[in-house]
XYZ file of C-alpha atoms in Angstrom:
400
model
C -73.565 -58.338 -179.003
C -75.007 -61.641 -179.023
C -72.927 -64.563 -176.765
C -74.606 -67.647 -177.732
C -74.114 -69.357 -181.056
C -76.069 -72.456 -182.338
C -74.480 -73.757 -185.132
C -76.860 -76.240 -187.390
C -74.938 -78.699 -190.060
C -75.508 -81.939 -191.333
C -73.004 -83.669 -189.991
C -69.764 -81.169 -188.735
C -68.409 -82.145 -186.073
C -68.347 -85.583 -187.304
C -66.912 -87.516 -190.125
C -65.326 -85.129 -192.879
C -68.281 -83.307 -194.808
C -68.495 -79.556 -194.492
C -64.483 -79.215 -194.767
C -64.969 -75.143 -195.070
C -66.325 -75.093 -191.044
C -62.835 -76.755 -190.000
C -61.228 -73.316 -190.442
C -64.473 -70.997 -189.856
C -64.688 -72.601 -186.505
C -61.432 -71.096 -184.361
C -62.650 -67.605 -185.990
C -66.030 -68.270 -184.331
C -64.477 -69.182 -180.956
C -62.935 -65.622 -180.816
C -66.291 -63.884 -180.899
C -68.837 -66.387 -178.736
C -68.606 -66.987 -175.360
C -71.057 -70.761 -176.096
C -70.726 -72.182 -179.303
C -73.110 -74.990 -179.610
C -73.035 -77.461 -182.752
C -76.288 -79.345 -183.635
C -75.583 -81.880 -186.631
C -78.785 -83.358 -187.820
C -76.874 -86.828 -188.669
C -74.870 -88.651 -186.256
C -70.775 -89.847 -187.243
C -67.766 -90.301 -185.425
C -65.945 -86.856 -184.007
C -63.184 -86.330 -186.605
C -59.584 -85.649 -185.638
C -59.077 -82.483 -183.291
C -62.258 -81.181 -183.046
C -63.384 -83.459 -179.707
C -63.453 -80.417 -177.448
C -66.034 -79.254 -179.194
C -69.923 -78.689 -177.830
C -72.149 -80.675 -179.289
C -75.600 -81.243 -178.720
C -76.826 -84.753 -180.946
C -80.840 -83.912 -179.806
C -81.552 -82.832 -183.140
C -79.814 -86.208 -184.976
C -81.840 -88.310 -182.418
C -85.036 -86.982 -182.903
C -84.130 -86.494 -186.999
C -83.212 -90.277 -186.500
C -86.619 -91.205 -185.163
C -88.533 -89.650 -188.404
C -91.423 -92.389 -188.564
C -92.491 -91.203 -184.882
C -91.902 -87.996 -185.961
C -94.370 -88.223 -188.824
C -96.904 -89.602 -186.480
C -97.035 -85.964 -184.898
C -96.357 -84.391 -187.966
C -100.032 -86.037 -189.599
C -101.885 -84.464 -186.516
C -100.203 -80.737 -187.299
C -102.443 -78.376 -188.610
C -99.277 -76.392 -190.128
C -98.479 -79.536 -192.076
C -102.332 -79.205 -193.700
C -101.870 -75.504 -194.289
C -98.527 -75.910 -195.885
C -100.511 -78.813 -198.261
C -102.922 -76.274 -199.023
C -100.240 -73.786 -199.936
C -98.456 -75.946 -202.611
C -101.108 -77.310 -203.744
C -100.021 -76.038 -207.226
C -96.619 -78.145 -207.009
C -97.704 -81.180 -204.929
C -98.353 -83.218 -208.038
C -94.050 -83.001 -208.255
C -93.532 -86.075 -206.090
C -90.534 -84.060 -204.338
C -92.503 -81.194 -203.479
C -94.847 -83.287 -201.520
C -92.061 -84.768 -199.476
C -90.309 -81.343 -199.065
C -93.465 -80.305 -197.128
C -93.941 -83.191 -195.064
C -89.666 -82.792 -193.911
C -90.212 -79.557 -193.528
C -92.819 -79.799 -190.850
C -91.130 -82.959 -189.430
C -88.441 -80.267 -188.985
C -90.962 -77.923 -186.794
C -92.039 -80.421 -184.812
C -88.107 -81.562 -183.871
C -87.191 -78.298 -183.211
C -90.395 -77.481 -181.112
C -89.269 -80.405 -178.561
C -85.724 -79.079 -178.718
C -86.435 -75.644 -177.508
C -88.713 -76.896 -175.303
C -86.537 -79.521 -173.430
C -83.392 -76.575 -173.517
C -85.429 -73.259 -173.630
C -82.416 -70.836 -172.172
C -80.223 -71.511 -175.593
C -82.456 -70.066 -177.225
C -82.786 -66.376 -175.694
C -82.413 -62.824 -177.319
C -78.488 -63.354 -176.431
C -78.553 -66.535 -179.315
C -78.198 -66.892 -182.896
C -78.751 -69.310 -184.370
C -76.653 -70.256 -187.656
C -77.245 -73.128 -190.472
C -74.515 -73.720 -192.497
C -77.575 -74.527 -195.224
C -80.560 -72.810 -196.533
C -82.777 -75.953 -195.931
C -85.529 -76.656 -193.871
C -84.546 -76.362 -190.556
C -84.047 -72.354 -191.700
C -87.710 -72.701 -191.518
C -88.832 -74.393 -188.699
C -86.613 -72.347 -186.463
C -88.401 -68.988 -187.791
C -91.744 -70.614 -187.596
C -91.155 -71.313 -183.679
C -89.800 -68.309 -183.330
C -92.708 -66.343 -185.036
C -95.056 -68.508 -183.265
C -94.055 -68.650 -179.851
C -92.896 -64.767 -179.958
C -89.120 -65.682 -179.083
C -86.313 -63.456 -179.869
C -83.104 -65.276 -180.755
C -81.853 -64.292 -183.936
C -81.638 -66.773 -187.410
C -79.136 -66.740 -190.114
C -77.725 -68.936 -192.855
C -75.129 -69.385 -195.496
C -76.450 -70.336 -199.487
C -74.375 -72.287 -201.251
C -75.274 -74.413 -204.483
C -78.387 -76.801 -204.157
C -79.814 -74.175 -201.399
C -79.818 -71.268 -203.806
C -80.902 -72.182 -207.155
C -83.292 -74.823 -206.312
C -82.856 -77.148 -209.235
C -85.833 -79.579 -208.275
C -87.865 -77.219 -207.420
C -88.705 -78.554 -203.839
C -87.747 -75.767 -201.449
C -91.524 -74.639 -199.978
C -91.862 -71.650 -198.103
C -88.370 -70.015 -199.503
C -90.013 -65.882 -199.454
C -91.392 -66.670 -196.559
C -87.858 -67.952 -195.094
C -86.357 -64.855 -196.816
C -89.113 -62.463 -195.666
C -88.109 -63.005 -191.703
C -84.636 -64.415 -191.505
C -82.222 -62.071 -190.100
C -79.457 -62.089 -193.013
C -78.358 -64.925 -195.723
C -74.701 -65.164 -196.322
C -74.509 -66.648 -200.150
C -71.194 -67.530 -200.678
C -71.034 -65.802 -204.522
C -71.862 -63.134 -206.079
C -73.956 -65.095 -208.502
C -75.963 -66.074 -205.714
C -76.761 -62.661 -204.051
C -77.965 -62.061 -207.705
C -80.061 -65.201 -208.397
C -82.316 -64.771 -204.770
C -82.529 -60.723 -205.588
C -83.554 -61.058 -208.956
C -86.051 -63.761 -207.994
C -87.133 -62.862 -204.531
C -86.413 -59.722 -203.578
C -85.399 -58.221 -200.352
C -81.863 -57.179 -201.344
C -80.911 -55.837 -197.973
C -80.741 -59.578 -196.273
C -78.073 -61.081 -198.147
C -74.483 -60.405 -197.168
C -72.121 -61.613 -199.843
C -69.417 -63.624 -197.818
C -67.221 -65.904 -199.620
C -65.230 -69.323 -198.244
C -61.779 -69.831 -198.601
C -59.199 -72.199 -198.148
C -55.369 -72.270 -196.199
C -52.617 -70.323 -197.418
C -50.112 -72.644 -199.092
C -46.114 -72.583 -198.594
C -45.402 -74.326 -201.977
C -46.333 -73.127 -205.164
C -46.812 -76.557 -207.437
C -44.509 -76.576 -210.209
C -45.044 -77.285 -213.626
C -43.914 -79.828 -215.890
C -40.665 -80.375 -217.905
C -41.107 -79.443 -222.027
C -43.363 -82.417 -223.433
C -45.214 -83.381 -220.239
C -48.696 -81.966 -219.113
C -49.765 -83.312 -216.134
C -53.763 -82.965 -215.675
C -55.484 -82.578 -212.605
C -59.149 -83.036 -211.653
C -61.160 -83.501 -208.227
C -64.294 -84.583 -208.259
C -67.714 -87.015 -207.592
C -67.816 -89.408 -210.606
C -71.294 -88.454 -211.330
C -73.013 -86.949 -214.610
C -72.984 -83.392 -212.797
C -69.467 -82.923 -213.012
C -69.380 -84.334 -216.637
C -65.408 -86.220 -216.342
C -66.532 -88.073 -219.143
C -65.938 -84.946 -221.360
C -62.769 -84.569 -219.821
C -61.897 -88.175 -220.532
C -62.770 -87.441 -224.165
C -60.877 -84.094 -224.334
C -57.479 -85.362 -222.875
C -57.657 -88.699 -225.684
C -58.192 -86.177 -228.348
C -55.240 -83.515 -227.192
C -53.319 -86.538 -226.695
C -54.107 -87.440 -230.014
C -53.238 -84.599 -231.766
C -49.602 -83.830 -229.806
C -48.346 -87.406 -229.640
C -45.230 -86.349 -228.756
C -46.546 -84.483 -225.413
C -46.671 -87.208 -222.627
C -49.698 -86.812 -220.942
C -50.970 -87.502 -217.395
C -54.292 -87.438 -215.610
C -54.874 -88.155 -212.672
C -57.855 -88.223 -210.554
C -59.657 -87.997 -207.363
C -62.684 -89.064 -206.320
C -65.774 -92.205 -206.683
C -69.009 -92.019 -207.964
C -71.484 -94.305 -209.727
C -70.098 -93.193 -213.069
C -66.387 -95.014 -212.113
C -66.869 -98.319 -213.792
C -67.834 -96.993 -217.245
C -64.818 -94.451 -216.987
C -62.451 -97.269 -215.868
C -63.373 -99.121 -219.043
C -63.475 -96.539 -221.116
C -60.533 -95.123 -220.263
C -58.987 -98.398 -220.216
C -60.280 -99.334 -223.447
C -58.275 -96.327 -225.227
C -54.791 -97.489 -227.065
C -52.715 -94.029 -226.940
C -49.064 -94.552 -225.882
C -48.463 -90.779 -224.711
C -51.531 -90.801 -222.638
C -52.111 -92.660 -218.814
C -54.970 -91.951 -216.616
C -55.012 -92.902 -213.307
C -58.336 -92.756 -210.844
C -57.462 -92.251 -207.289
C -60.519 -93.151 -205.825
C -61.560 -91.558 -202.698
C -58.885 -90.186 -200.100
C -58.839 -87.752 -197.441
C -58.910 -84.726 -198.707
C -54.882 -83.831 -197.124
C -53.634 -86.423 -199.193
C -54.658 -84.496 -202.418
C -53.195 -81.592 -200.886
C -50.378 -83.454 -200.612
C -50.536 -84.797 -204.050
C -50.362 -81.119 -205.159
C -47.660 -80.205 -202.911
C -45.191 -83.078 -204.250
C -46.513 -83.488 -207.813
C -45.814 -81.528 -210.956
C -49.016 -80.593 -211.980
C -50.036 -78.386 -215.188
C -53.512 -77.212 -215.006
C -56.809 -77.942 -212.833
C -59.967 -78.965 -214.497
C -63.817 -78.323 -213.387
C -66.198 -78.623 -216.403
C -69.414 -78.698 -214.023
C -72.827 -78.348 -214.986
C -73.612 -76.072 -211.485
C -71.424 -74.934 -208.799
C -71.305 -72.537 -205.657
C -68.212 -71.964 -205.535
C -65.662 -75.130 -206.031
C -63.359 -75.735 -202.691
C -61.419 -77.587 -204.949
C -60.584 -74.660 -207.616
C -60.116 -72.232 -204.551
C -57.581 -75.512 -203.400
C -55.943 -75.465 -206.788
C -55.644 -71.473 -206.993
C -53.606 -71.921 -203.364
C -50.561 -73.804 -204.817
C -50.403 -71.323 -207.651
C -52.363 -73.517 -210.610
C -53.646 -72.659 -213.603
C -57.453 -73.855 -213.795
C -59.753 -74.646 -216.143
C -63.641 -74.794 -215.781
C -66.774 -73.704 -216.859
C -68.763 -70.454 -215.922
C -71.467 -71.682 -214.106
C -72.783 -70.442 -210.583
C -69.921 -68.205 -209.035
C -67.123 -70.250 -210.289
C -66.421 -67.547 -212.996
C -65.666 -64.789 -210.119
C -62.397 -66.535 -208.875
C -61.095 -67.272 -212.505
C -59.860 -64.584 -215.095
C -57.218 -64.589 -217.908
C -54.242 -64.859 -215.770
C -55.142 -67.627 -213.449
C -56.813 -69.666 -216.200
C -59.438 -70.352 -218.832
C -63.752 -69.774 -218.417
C -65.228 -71.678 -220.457
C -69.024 -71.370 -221.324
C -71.735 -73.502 -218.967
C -71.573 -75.838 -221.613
C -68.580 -76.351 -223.839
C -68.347 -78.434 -226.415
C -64.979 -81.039 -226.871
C -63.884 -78.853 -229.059
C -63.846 -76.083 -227.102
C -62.244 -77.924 -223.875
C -59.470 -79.393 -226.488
C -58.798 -75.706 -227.675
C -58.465 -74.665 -223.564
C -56.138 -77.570 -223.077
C -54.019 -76.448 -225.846
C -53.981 -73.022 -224.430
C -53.172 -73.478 -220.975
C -50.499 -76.135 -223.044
C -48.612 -73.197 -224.907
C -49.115 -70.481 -222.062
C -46.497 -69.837 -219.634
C -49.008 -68.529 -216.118
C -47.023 -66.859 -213.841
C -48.113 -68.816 -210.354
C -47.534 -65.948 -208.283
C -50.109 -64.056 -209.936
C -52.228 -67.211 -209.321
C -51.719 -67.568 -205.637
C -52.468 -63.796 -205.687
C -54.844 -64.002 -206.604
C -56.768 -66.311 -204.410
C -55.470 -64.152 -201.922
C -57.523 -62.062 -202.350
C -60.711 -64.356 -203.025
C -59.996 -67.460 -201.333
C -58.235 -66.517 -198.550
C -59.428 -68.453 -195.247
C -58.059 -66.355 -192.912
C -59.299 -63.081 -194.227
C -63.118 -64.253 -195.583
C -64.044 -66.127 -192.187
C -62.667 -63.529 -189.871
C -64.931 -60.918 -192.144
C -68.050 -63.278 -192.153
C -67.412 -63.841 -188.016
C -66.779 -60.032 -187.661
C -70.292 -59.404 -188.727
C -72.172 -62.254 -187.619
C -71.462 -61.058 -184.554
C -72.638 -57.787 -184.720
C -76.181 -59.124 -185.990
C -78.773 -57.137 -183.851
């Protein structure tokens, strides 16, 4: 059984991205003797996570990219890889993917080099992302004949490669030791288009277990929820336009939205939103907050149903959040956020719904009476922290 563990992120331990590896890391803990976390940006330690290892050589180095690129232009590998895509380099991202992907090699050659005994047959080494150092760490490994092991998660961007700049993905697939998508959907997608079924272990994130269930409003009130980047992604401008027409039609349901989270959509929402003359409807934008304060929203608030009406997921943290305190959810069918939603803990609706059809969902989850218990168990047994990150641990560190 392996004792070493190498954890690559992009910036866990510091600042607050990556929330999911706050309660995967005591589960890790258990099973490696030296856990060693390797963020590739640099922020400041967040709250009780100081006592943690972590080595900031790879940020450094990631920090000093020009100089970087200077070693990178005398690679041969970063000539070959050209060569490779020469198909796709004409997509300006492409080009770009290459060249960070062999900055990558050349960061993590130094870093192995400067620290060679982390990186025995006793290590594994785990990125939280499918991404590019993924890549570099198998070519060094391949190339230099070393034996520590490589793994990663899959989550959204990393699986279905929407921009089509991820270079060398069979190859990555071909030698890695196992992926861990986090859906079902995902599994699916890299089998269907890459093949080698056998490396991809389906294991799912999850979220706390929740002591309140979130109660629902009194007769005439529907209080909406959504979390979210303002961007055109998560399309809240369709729930803006949704909520004024349901509050339109039942003017004599009083109805509340509120919502958390910034993005360079927020100025044209404020104004729209502001703009619209309905005396049963008030909207309310949050703006960003740490994320225990929406808990805590959800905890103290009355709050009727949970919207996500996403154009591509993995699987939301903020759904699996929602499902926790027992409420009802709306949201589209789009990467695996349609396996953690059926007909008693909310409505699917298709990848892309027209207002009509989010107005008719509204109305729905309006006149239904969901049973919240059902809800939370739901996520029990999806979303459950405590039971997907002591499986996913369990196995990791097994890998031979």
């Amino acid at each position: 059984m392996p004792k070493n563990l190498i954890v690559i992120t992009k910036l866990f331990p510091y600042n607050f991205t990556e929330a999911f590896l706050e309660s995967e890391t005591p589960f890790l803990q258990e099973k490696f003797k030296n856990i060693i976390f390797m963020p590739l940006l640099k922020g400041s330690i967040r709250p009780n996570f100081s006592s943690l290892s972590v080595d900031d050589s790879y940020n450094i180095l990631y920090a000093k990219k020009a100089r970087m690129f200077i070693r990178t232009l005398h690679s041969f590998d970063l000539y070959k890889s050209l060569f490779f895509h020469r198909r796709t380099l004409f997509k300006k991202k492409m080009l770009i993917a290459c060249i960070k992907q062999q900055i990558h090699v050349q960061i993590i050659k130094r870093i192995i080099k400067n620290n060679p005994s982390n990186f025995t047959e006793d290590t594994i080494v785990y990125s939280y992302w499918f991404n590019a150092p993924v890549y570099a760490f198998l070519k060094i490994r391949k190339k230099y004949r070393m034996k520590y092991r490589v793994v990663c998660r899959a989550h959204r961007w990393d699986v279905y490669d929407e921009d089509g700049d991820m270079p060398y993905r069979r190859y990555c697939i071909e030698h890695i030791d196992k992926i861990f998508p986090i859906s079902q959907d995902a599994c699916d997608f890299l089998t269907k288009k890459y093949g080698y079924k056998d490396k991809y272990i389906l294991s799912r994130l999850g979220v706390q277990k929740q002591n309140v269930t979130t109660k629902e409003s009194p007769p005439f009130n529907f209080q909406v929820l959504t979390v979210s980047q303002l961007i055109q992604r998560k399309r809240v401008d369709l729930v803006l336009s949704a909520l004024t027409e349901f509050a339109s039609k039942n003017k004599d349901v009083n109805v509340r939205w509120t919502h958390f989270g910034t993005g360079d959509m927020e100025k044209d929402l404020k104004m729209k939103a502001s703009s619209i003359d309905i005396p049963n409807m008030r909207t309310t934008f949050m703006g960003y907050v740490p994320n225990v304060e929406i808990m805590q929203f959800m905890e103290e608030s009355k709050v009727d149903v949970f919207i996500n009406l996403s154009t591509s997921e993995g699987v939301p943290v903020s759904i699996m959040e929602a499902q926790s305190y027992g409420i009802p959810v709306i949201a589209t069918n789009v990467g695996g956020t349609g396996e953690i939603i059926d007909k008693d803990n909310g409505i699917l609706l298709s990848p892309c719904p027209t207002l009509e059809d989010v107005v008719s969902a509204l109305e729905k989850v309006y006149q239904s009476d969901f049973n919240r218990d059902i809800i939370k168990n739901h996520w029990n047994k999806l979303s459950n922290a405590q039971i997907n990150f002591k499986h996913f641990v369990d196995i990791l560190s097994n890998i031979q």
